[in-house]
Amino acid sequence: MGNDARGREQERGKEGQEQFEKNRRKRYLLEKKSQGKCIGEIYTQIAQQEQSKSNFQEVLQLNLLRGHNFITICAMNQVKVHRFLEKTKTKTKTKTGKRKKEQEVEPNVVTSEQIRLRKKVEHLIKKQKIQQVRMALKSQDDPKAWGRDARIRVCDSTIASDKVGGNLISFLVETAYIQPPINQMAENSPDIRPAFRHYINSAKASKIFLSLSVNRKGAKKCGIIECDPLILKGLEKSAKHLVMQYKPMLVPPVKWTQYDKGAYLFLPSFVMRTHGAKQQREALKRSPQKQLTPVYEALDTLGSTKWRINRRVFRVVESIWASGGSLADMVDRDDVPVPVKPDTEDEAELKKWKWKASAAKKENRQRHSQRCDVELKLDVARKIKDEDGFFFPHNLDFRGRAYPMHPHLNHLGSDMCRGVLEFGEGRPLGKMGLRWLKIHLANLYAGGVDKLSHDGRISFTESHLDDIFDSADKPLEGMRWWLNAEDPFQCLAACINISDALRSPSPESTISHMPVHQDGSCNGLQHYAALGRDKLGAATVNLVDAEKPADVYSGIAARVLDIMRKDAQNDPETDQNALRARILINEVDRKLVKQTVMTSVYGVTYIGARDQIKKRLKERPAIADNEELFGAACYAAKVSFKI
């Protein structure tokens, strides 16, 4: 028993000795690591001390692998330290005491924070505190991006934070090339050039600014991405590649059952566009279901209406757009030329040039916006033109007006949108349908024809049947009568429909898909007249039955003209409006004041009214001088507000 006890005691002593050796090696390893020595070398020394053991090879391989990993990490940290020190170099003294600039690796400005961090790093390096150096430079590993930091999360853990935007731009500049379509013959070397170019500019530029820094002198430096002219030319068509969230549906929309249940199958939809107004949305949630049921049913009826593309009209639209636009109220695809700065020091000439150049640039910006809008509409039409039908889910704006949720190509849009859309389900015209189709054509032609009685409008249509047939058969090669209409594309669609009906054996049995629009007469004034029980006002906005429709805009234009005639009799030397009134006497009509009168009940401001009238006057050649045009618009807006 005594020998057994001594044996067990020796075994416990041997186990304790082995545990002691393990702890000693661990302390030795941590001590050497804190002194900044090579971890691989430490593990090699430890492995050499264990040569007498049977598992020497396994321990050596494992420790060498660990050492290799640590060496790699140490090397990477050393590179980071070196880059940081090179990046934050400022100025050093020469032997003569003069100061000279060190060659900068990057064009970055050294901030006071970086200078303080550099001093701290140099101090830690002298004391061989490598671990503290690495921790101090951890925040400098990835510079801040020009945008927001993008964080990549995996399993709810942030594993990286990088300036994704800046790197993506760098990749684009380095890898994107363009090959022009000309001079690419087999015997010639291919003409390949970068699609984008990045440069620093301290002057004000009209390009795309991606970064902004300040140099030592305080001047601003802008990083600019400049694209190749071929790329710039294609940007006008880039709108077609935008992803639109709410598109027309090929199946009937889901019926509305709650404020957030209905319309699209999967996309989030709300019955009212509250634009972030929480109180309005909460009030909508609390509304009794019985009160909202009629609203849901009305929206369901609008959304379940089937539409389709009028392919004959759409082909005409595509042809005009491919030819450069600038026809049937379509925007011109070319920009207006910007006048060149004159080689003179005359302030009056330079002032005129600045005015004209500013107007040309503004016009080009507007044209670009309009071209993008046309591309968006046409892109939607191209994708659904071969469909048998599609649907527009509807919801309400904050005022309670119903609108299609798809914002571009819909039946409440421009003349082009309405012209290329027709009902998906046709109906026989019948006697009343054919009659209203003729009235509808006269309304679309306008020009005073829409102010005639119904019989007068029917007579107008029947007197222009030859023009209608020519427009339907040869819309672009014929006499183009339809282009004279106020709504040309809708007029063309009506010409095609009437032509098909009258040429058929039974016009009244012809299937028609044509929507016949019924417009109000200045709805805002109609509401005021109805609320105030104003009989005179009700008659001017067609709330009272009459043989011919009343026109409130023509009445207001007549009163504006009376005021201007009185002002024109004054002396121009004492009244500056006298000369403006004399210029505008021959320009006042319903079109000049219509938009201002229509928007006055919605709170249009003086500046808004001035811009509206100025736009109408620019369409006429009567006033060429920009200053006179501006003054005339100001005067006309003030007179319109007096009525």
XYZ file of C-alpha atoms in Angstrom:
643
model
C 0.000 0.000 0.000
C 2.832 2.345 0.798
C 4.385 1.795 -2.644
C 1.047 2.381 -4.375
C 0.523 5.613 -2.486
C 3.987 6.810 -3.379
C 3.329 5.884 -7.057
C 0.108 7.878 -7.159
C 1.859 10.809 -5.533
C 4.619 10.678 -8.145
C 2.022 10.597 -10.955
C 0.261 13.635 -9.479
C 3.611 15.401 -9.199
C 4.401 14.587 -12.846
C 1.004 15.923 -13.994
C 1.543 19.059 -11.969
C 4.976 19.488 -13.499
C 3.543 19.186 -17.036
C 0.800 21.700 -16.240
C 3.425 24.013 -14.781
C 5.483 23.735 -17.990
C 2.431 24.543 -20.124
C 1.637 27.622 -18.059
C 5.276 28.699 -18.190
C 5.331 28.439 -22.000
C 2.103 30.425 -22.232
C 3.501 33.213 -20.046
C 6.698 33.208 -22.082
C 4.722 33.470 -25.303
C 2.618 36.383 -24.058
C 5.706 38.169 -22.746
C 7.536 37.896 -26.060
C 4.430 38.895 -27.977
C 4.069 42.054 -25.909
C 7.694 42.909 -26.743
C 6.842 42.847 -30.452
C 8.990 39.846 -31.409
C 8.146 37.646 -34.346
C 5.476 35.189 -33.286
C 6.638 32.609 -35.826
C 10.127 32.665 -34.324
C 8.715 32.207 -30.827
C 6.691 29.173 -31.860
C 9.738 27.725 -33.606
C 11.766 28.068 -30.394
C 9.028 26.390 -28.418
C 8.829 23.575 -30.938
C 12.632 23.083 -30.762
C 12.393 22.746 -26.986
C 9.957 19.866 -27.495
C 12.199 17.837 -29.864
C 12.473 15.082 -27.303
C 8.755 14.424 -27.430
C 7.171 11.917 -29.789
C 4.698 14.402 -31.277
C 7.408 16.859 -32.369
C 6.447 16.850 -36.079
C 2.777 17.546 -35.443
C 3.511 20.324 -32.992
C 6.050 21.874 -35.345
C 3.670 21.874 -38.328
C 0.828 23.337 -36.317
C 2.977 26.012 -34.753
C 4.632 26.919 -38.062
C 1.174 27.422 -39.584
C 0.195 29.636 -36.704
C 3.457 31.490 -37.023
C 2.860 32.065 -40.721
C -0.535 33.589 -40.013
C 0.881 35.871 -37.367
C 3.756 36.898 -39.655
C 1.238 37.832 -42.350
C -0.762 39.919 -39.905
C 2.394 41.605 -38.642
C 3.455 42.419 -42.195
C 0.055 43.894 -43.006
C 0.151 46.005 -39.868
C 3.672 47.160 -40.752
C 2.459 48.229 -44.205
C -0.429 50.149 -42.677
C 1.928 51.950 -40.320
C 4.261 52.815 -43.191
C 1.402 54.112 -45.373
C 0.059 56.235 -42.552
C 3.453 57.786 -41.853
C 4.009 58.544 -45.541
C 0.538 59.956 -45.919
C 0.874 62.342 -42.986
C 4.248 63.807 -43.913
C 4.154 67.583 -43.664
C 7.376 69.604 -43.778
C 10.887 68.834 -42.581
C 13.851 71.080 -41.917
C 16.984 70.925 -44.038
C 20.517 71.450 -42.716
C 20.346 75.124 -43.687
C 17.235 75.642 -41.608
C 15.008 76.237 -44.606
C 11.720 74.385 -44.941
C 10.799 72.353 -47.979
C 7.817 70.249 -48.848
C 8.143 66.504 -48.846
C 6.765 64.772 -51.915
C 3.203 63.810 -51.015
C 2.065 60.300 -51.800
C -1.588 61.349 -51.978
C -3.108 64.783 -52.567
C -4.858 64.655 -49.200
C -4.656 67.529 -46.761
C -3.094 66.600 -43.404
C -5.483 67.564 -40.652
C -4.600 68.494 -37.097
C -6.141 65.222 -35.914
C -3.804 63.231 -38.175
C -0.805 65.213 -36.902
C -1.699 64.353 -33.299
C -2.192 60.706 -34.236
C 1.184 60.625 -36.013
C 2.972 61.900 -32.908
C 1.221 59.259 -30.824
C 2.195 56.485 -33.250
C 5.853 57.590 -33.345
C 5.938 57.604 -29.550
C 4.474 54.082 -29.339
C 6.913 52.773 -31.956
C 9.876 54.054 -29.944
C 8.565 52.131 -26.930
C 7.953 49.020 -29.120
C 4.286 48.916 -28.191
C 3.161 47.371 -31.460
C -0.245 46.273 -30.195
C -1.103 49.818 -29.157
C 0.065 51.116 -32.560
C -2.258 48.726 -34.349
C -5.206 49.757 -32.192
C -4.437 53.445 -32.714
C -4.414 53.036 -36.503
C -7.514 50.866 -36.608
C -9.728 53.893 -37.200
C -7.441 54.985 -40.055
C -7.623 51.709 -41.977
C -10.533 52.898 -44.101
C -10.873 56.636 -44.818
C -14.315 58.148 -44.684
C -16.195 57.919 -47.948
C -17.580 60.946 -49.768
C -21.020 59.528 -49.011
C -22.374 57.702 -46.002
C -20.447 54.742 -44.639
C -21.858 51.526 -46.037
C -21.845 48.678 -43.546
C -21.985 45.054 -44.575
C -23.811 42.922 -42.026
C -23.609 39.151 -41.814
C -25.633 37.390 -39.136
C -26.451 40.796 -37.602
C -22.724 41.509 -37.095
C -20.858 44.351 -38.728
C -17.904 42.747 -40.488
C -16.768 45.591 -42.693
C -17.085 49.309 -43.123
C -15.716 50.640 -46.373
C -16.191 53.593 -48.665
C -18.159 51.543 -51.121
C -19.234 54.539 -53.172
C -15.699 55.807 -53.696
C -14.381 52.374 -54.595
C -17.202 51.746 -57.050
C -16.463 55.058 -58.748
C -12.766 54.108 -58.929
C -13.613 50.735 -60.462
C -15.873 52.452 -62.981
C -13.192 54.930 -64.039
C -10.524 52.217 -64.299
C -12.535 49.575 -66.140
C -15.178 51.390 -68.226
C -14.155 51.935 -71.835
C -16.053 52.997 -74.933
C -15.566 51.972 -78.540
C -16.962 54.559 -80.998
C -18.977 53.068 -83.858
C -16.867 54.765 -86.563
C -13.364 53.989 -87.876
C -13.531 50.434 -86.555
C -12.301 48.682 -89.687
C -10.504 45.360 -89.552
C -7.269 46.823 -90.956
C -7.179 49.587 -88.348
C -6.356 49.252 -84.685
C -9.521 49.548 -82.583
C -10.297 52.985 -81.196
C -10.945 52.286 -77.524
C -10.875 55.077 -74.976
C -11.911 55.505 -71.325
C -15.574 56.240 -70.834
C -14.941 58.386 -67.746
C -12.151 60.633 -66.537
C -11.430 61.820 -63.003
C -9.563 65.021 -62.260
C -9.214 67.691 -59.599
C -10.355 71.209 -60.376
C -10.152 74.188 -58.054
C -12.395 76.344 -60.247
C -16.180 76.275 -60.327
C -17.320 73.639 -62.816
C -20.689 72.609 -64.174
C -19.906 68.882 -64.038
C -20.787 66.292 -61.437
C -18.996 67.052 -58.171
C -18.109 63.899 -56.276
C -15.788 65.241 -53.596
C -14.784 68.523 -52.054
C -11.608 69.290 -50.140
C -9.735 72.397 -49.048
C -6.049 72.924 -49.751
C -3.610 74.730 -47.502
C -4.338 78.090 -49.087
C -8.044 77.749 -48.388
C -9.102 77.292 -52.005
C -11.725 74.662 -52.686
C -10.753 71.645 -54.776
C -13.432 69.616 -56.494
C -13.111 66.038 -57.642
C -14.911 65.762 -60.973
C -16.046 62.771 -63.004
C -16.239 63.745 -66.675
C -17.839 61.347 -69.145
C -17.076 60.841 -72.807
C -19.286 62.865 -75.217
C -20.827 59.630 -76.507
C -21.807 58.693 -72.950
C -23.197 62.177 -72.340
C -25.254 61.917 -75.499
C -26.779 58.669 -74.280
C -27.729 60.038 -70.862
C -30.889 61.554 -72.299
C -32.111 58.027 -72.941
C -31.042 56.790 -69.507
C -34.480 57.480 -68.061
C -35.795 54.401 -69.826
C -33.597 52.208 -67.615
C -35.006 53.506 -64.362
C -36.957 50.987 -62.355
C -40.474 52.235 -61.683
C -42.145 50.772 -58.654
C -45.792 51.123 -59.620
C -46.413 49.952 -63.170
C -49.642 49.126 -65.020
C -50.968 45.693 -64.054
C -51.798 42.911 -66.509
C -54.440 41.533 -64.127
C -57.206 43.423 -62.306
C -55.953 45.096 -59.112
C -56.728 43.677 -55.701
C -59.878 45.238 -54.277
C -59.396 47.683 -51.443
C -60.416 46.284 -48.052
C -58.342 48.406 -45.666
C -56.333 51.581 -45.875
C -53.204 49.509 -46.643
C -54.784 46.445 -48.288
C -55.522 46.627 -51.982
C -54.271 47.597 -55.468
C -50.990 45.778 -56.157
C -50.474 42.105 -55.399
C -47.165 42.419 -53.562
C -46.055 46.052 -53.513
C -47.051 48.082 -50.436
C -50.096 50.175 -51.285
C -52.029 52.801 -49.339
C -55.448 54.160 -50.141
C -54.247 57.744 -49.563
C -50.938 59.435 -50.291
C -50.154 61.019 -46.946
C -46.488 61.781 -47.762
C -45.312 60.991 -44.257
C -48.093 62.875 -42.464
C -48.590 60.557 -39.490
C -51.677 62.359 -38.191
C -53.481 61.945 -41.493
C -52.571 58.274 -41.692
C -53.630 57.665 -38.098
C -56.954 59.410 -38.768
C -57.404 57.163 -41.768
C -56.783 54.098 -39.608
C -59.375 55.208 -37.065
C -62.041 55.949 -39.680
C -65.041 53.588 -39.504
C -64.995 50.948 -42.198
C -68.518 51.871 -43.322
C -67.400 55.402 -44.179
C -64.496 54.154 -46.293
C -66.420 51.433 -48.129
C -67.834 53.819 -50.802
C -64.316 55.166 -51.362
C -62.944 51.641 -51.760
C -65.688 50.761 -54.234
C -65.051 53.877 -56.337
C -61.318 53.153 -56.482
C -62.029 49.518 -57.387
C -64.240 50.646 -60.265
C -61.537 52.934 -61.623
C -58.842 50.310 -61.180
C -60.826 47.542 -62.863
C -61.225 49.574 -66.080
C -59.273 47.823 -68.815
C -57.000 49.855 -71.095
C -54.788 49.117 -74.089
C -52.340 50.907 -76.404
C -53.700 52.523 -79.569
C -51.021 51.084 -81.839
C -51.771 53.269 -84.859
C -51.320 56.449 -82.856
C -48.324 55.000 -81.033
C -46.537 54.300 -84.326
C -46.976 57.960 -85.278
C -45.591 59.047 -81.893
C -42.564 56.785 -82.291
C -41.946 58.071 -85.812
C -42.048 61.722 -84.701
C -39.763 61.031 -81.741
C -37.271 59.125 -83.901
C -37.201 62.075 -86.314
C -36.180 64.515 -83.595
C -39.479 65.483 -81.977
C -40.496 69.150 -82.186
C -43.877 68.227 -83.676
C -47.345 67.850 -82.167
C -46.191 69.658 -79.006
C -43.377 67.141 -78.470
C -40.115 68.529 -77.131
C -37.206 69.029 -79.519
C -34.532 66.385 -79.011
C -31.772 68.918 -79.775
C -30.615 71.679 -77.460
C -30.726 75.324 -78.401
C -27.261 76.769 -79.120
C -25.752 78.753 -76.268
C -24.435 82.107 -77.566
C -20.669 82.572 -77.500
C -19.274 85.293 -75.274
C -18.581 88.378 -77.398
C -15.039 89.701 -77.626
C -15.835 93.091 -76.191
C -15.647 95.066 -72.968
C -18.919 96.875 -73.517
C -20.999 96.234 -70.397
C -24.281 96.559 -72.275
C -23.244 93.911 -74.802
C -21.960 91.606 -72.061
C -25.202 92.048 -70.136
C -27.245 91.061 -73.184
C -25.005 88.049 -73.741
C -25.368 86.898 -70.132
C -29.143 87.210 -70.383
C -29.299 85.235 -73.626
C -26.834 82.589 -72.413
C -28.761 82.146 -69.169
C -32.038 81.812 -71.070
C -30.506 79.251 -73.449
C -29.121 77.152 -70.598
C -32.456 77.268 -68.789
C -34.248 76.192 -71.957
C -31.826 73.291 -72.405
C -32.383 72.151 -68.817
C -36.126 72.198 -69.375
C -35.759 70.301 -72.636
C -33.627 67.670 -70.960
C -36.255 67.181 -68.261
C -39.021 66.948 -70.851
C -37.033 64.480 -72.963
C -36.552 62.225 -69.946
C -40.285 62.424 -69.253
C -41.104 61.416 -72.844
C -38.662 58.508 -72.666
C -40.292 57.236 -69.486
C -43.734 57.332 -71.069
C -42.620 55.712 -74.317
C -40.691 53.007 -72.500
C -43.829 51.935 -70.631
C -45.860 51.986 -73.845
C -43.264 49.879 -75.676
C -43.391 47.199 -73.010
C -47.185 46.842 -72.976
C -48.159 47.746 -76.549
C -48.696 44.097 -77.516
C -50.813 43.257 -74.464
C -54.551 42.699 -74.859
C -55.169 44.987 -71.931
C -53.827 46.348 -68.656
C -55.104 48.128 -65.563
C -54.239 51.218 -63.546
C -54.645 50.803 -59.761
C -55.927 54.040 -58.214
C -55.623 55.718 -54.842
C -56.306 59.176 -53.394
C -54.099 62.191 -52.927
C -54.192 64.073 -49.612
C -57.187 66.117 -50.868
C -59.232 63.048 -51.773
C -58.787 63.185 -55.550
C -58.401 59.823 -57.287
C -55.290 59.299 -59.416
C -53.594 56.286 -61.049
C -50.747 55.015 -58.902
C -48.571 54.651 -62.002
C -47.287 58.216 -62.536
C -46.146 58.292 -66.157
C -48.338 56.785 -68.861
C -51.955 57.122 -67.758
C -55.267 58.545 -68.965
C -54.892 61.694 -66.844
C -51.560 62.596 -68.404
C -50.534 64.733 -71.353
C -52.087 64.766 -74.805
C -49.588 62.164 -75.959
C -50.528 59.824 -73.089
C -54.240 60.203 -73.737
C -53.733 59.775 -77.474
C -51.979 56.415 -77.213
C -54.437 55.014 -74.642
C -57.880 53.596 -75.366
C -60.347 51.321 -73.601
C -59.445 47.647 -73.680
C -63.087 46.638 -74.109
C -64.911 48.203 -77.063
C -68.620 48.935 -77.493
C -70.802 49.604 -80.574
C -71.115 53.340 -81.195
C -74.865 53.566 -81.716
C -76.538 56.840 -82.652
C -75.535 58.738 -79.530
C -71.996 57.362 -79.616
C -71.372 58.553 -83.164
C -72.853 61.958 -82.312
C -70.641 62.371 -79.264
C -67.588 61.184 -81.178
C -68.068 64.107 -83.589
C -68.540 66.521 -80.696
C -65.440 65.080 -79.065
C -63.344 65.751 -82.175
C -64.476 69.388 -82.256
C -63.627 69.772 -78.561
C -60.137 68.408 -79.186
C -59.581 70.694 -82.153
C -60.601 73.714 -80.010
C -59.542 77.105 -81.347
C -62.975 78.478 -80.515
C -64.805 75.519 -82.042
C -65.298 74.044 -78.582
C -67.329 77.140 -77.624
C -69.988 76.446 -80.250
C -73.230 74.672 -79.495
C -73.325 70.896 -79.838
C -74.948 71.163 -83.248
C -72.326 73.702 -84.303
C -69.530 71.343 -83.286
C -71.124 68.462 -85.179
C -71.354 70.678 -88.273
C -67.667 71.552 -87.926
C -66.684 67.869 -87.886
C -68.873 66.997 -90.857
C -67.441 69.900 -92.870
C -63.901 68.565 -92.421
C -64.429 64.899 -93.327
C -61.840 65.066 -96.126
C -59.260 66.379 -93.661
C -60.265 63.680 -91.179
C -59.858 60.879 -93.730
C -56.511 62.274 -94.887
C -55.262 62.496 -91.293
C -56.285 58.891 -90.606
C -54.738 57.499 -93.804
C -51.568 59.602 -94.028
C -50.919 61.246 -90.663
C -47.362 62.341 -91.516
C -47.329 62.193 -95.317
C -50.621 63.981 -95.955
C -51.883 67.480 -95.201
C -51.442 66.979 -91.438
C -54.695 68.700 -90.548
C -54.697 67.031 -87.144
C -51.533 68.932 -86.147
C -53.568 72.164 -86.037
C -55.614 70.859 -83.119
C -55.026 71.990 -79.560
C -54.700 68.303 -78.555
C -53.142 66.815 -81.706
C -52.619 63.166 -80.722
C -56.109 62.824 -79.268
C -57.455 64.517 -82.395
C -55.584 61.981 -84.550
C -57.074 59.099 -82.543
C -60.565 60.570 -83.040
C -59.913 61.003 -86.787
C -58.951 57.328 -87.055
C -62.032 56.219 -85.117
C -64.452 58.409 -87.125
C -62.822 57.336 -90.394
C -63.245 53.648 -89.545
C -66.865 54.191 -88.505
C -67.974 56.241 -91.515
C -66.274 53.892 -93.977
C -67.926 50.809 -92.524
C -71.262 49.477 -93.879
C -72.928 50.282 -90.564
C -71.252 53.207 -88.747
C -73.467 52.873 -85.700
C -72.432 49.221 -85.288
C -68.708 49.994 -85.370
C -66.868 48.903 -82.243
C -65.203 51.901 -80.649
C -62.557 51.999 -77.926
C -62.371 55.808 -77.842
C -62.634 57.556 -74.437
C -64.724 60.741 -74.658
C -63.474 63.211 -72.061
C -65.740 65.646 -70.254
C -63.853 68.577 -68.774
C -65.081 71.029 -66.176
C -65.169 74.812 -66.556
C -62.711 76.183 -64.007
C -63.639 73.793 -61.203
C -62.363 76.082 -58.459
C -64.686 78.915 -59.472
C -67.513 76.415 -59.902
C -67.162 75.431 -56.252
C -67.102 79.057 -55.113
C -70.189 79.892 -57.181
C -72.067 76.865 -55.856
C -71.121 77.489 -52.224
C -72.020 81.184 -52.468
C -75.231 80.594 -54.463
C -73.864 83.122 -56.977
C -76.202 83.039 -59.991
C -74.047 85.337 -62.120
C -70.898 83.387 -61.306
C -72.693 80.087 -61.884
C -73.652 81.189 -65.388
C -70.055 82.060 -66.279
C -68.769 78.612 -65.251
C -71.573 76.563 -66.847
C -73.496 75.636 -63.723
C -76.612 76.941 -65.489
C -78.012 75.295 -68.623
C -77.392 77.286 -71.813
C -77.357 76.679 -75.547
C -73.690 77.597 -75.852
C -71.045 76.995 -73.190
C -69.940 80.061 -71.272
C -66.244 80.921 -71.059
C -65.110 82.653 -67.897
C -61.569 83.043 -69.251
C -62.751 85.079 -72.241
C -64.776 87.298 -69.902
C -61.789 87.991 -67.660
C -59.551 88.587 -70.699
C -62.031 91.234 -71.884
C -61.899 93.017 -68.518
C -58.078 92.884 -68.507
C -58.084 94.404 -71.981
C -60.327 97.268 -70.829
C -57.905 98.157 -68.014
C -54.919 98.072 -70.363
C -56.645 100.319 -72.880
C -57.173 102.924 -70.175
C -53.539 102.653 -69.030
C -52.317 102.962 -72.612
C -53.791 106.471 -72.802
C -51.504 107.724 -70.016
C -48.199 109.508 -70.583
C -45.284 106.991 -70.740
C -42.960 109.542 -69.089
C -45.062 109.617 -65.932
C -46.518 106.102 -66.078
C -44.153 103.303 -67.060
C -47.097 100.930 -67.482
C -48.475 103.001 -70.343
C -45.882 101.707 -72.795
C -46.350 98.125 -71.567
C -50.108 98.434 -71.955
C -49.718 99.644 -75.538
C -47.542 96.607 -76.324
C -49.960 94.128 -74.704
C -53.218 95.437 -76.169
C -52.900 93.182 -79.195
C -51.689 90.201 -77.133
C -54.466 89.844 -74.553
C -56.704 86.822 -75.120
C -58.156 83.955 -73.105
C -55.011 81.842 -73.492
C -52.876 84.564 -71.927
C -54.934 84.735 -68.727
C -56.381 81.213 -68.566
C -53.719 79.557 -66.415
C -53.522 82.484 -64.018
C -57.306 82.599 -63.559
C -57.521 78.836 -63.162
C -54.803 78.700 -60.485
C -55.874 81.855 -58.656
C -58.418 79.878 -56.637
C -55.653 77.444 -55.609
C -53.422 80.146 -54.160
C -51.091 81.044 -57.008
C -48.639 83.787 -56.048
C -47.728 86.913 -57.971
C -44.415 85.361 -59.023
C -46.181 82.242 -60.232
C -48.682 84.285 -62.237
C -45.880 86.391 -63.704
C -44.004 83.288 -64.870
C -47.184 81.815 -66.373
C -47.906 84.934 -68.427
C -44.242 85.303 -69.386
C -44.250 81.777 -70.772
C -47.307 82.556 -72.902
C -45.750 85.788 -74.190
C -42.516 84.014 -75.132
C -44.517 81.843 -77.511
C -45.365 84.962 -79.518
C -42.975 87.107 -81.568
C -44.411 90.452 -80.443
C -41.815 91.111 -77.699
C -38.232 90.149 -78.535
C -36.332 92.029 -75.826
C -36.047 90.021 -72.604
C -36.269 93.032 -70.302
C -39.406 94.291 -72.019
C -40.844 90.772 -71.869
C -40.224 90.564 -68.130
C -41.760 93.988 -67.485
C -44.825 93.202 -69.595
C -45.355 89.920 -67.720
C -45.144 91.732 -64.370
C -47.679 94.320 -65.488
C -50.104 91.736 -66.928
C -49.938 89.659 -63.736
C -50.797 92.681 -61.572
C -53.732 93.600 -63.795
C -55.031 90.009 -63.745
C -54.997 90.020 -59.940
C -57.131 93.185 -59.895
C -60.082 91.482 -61.596
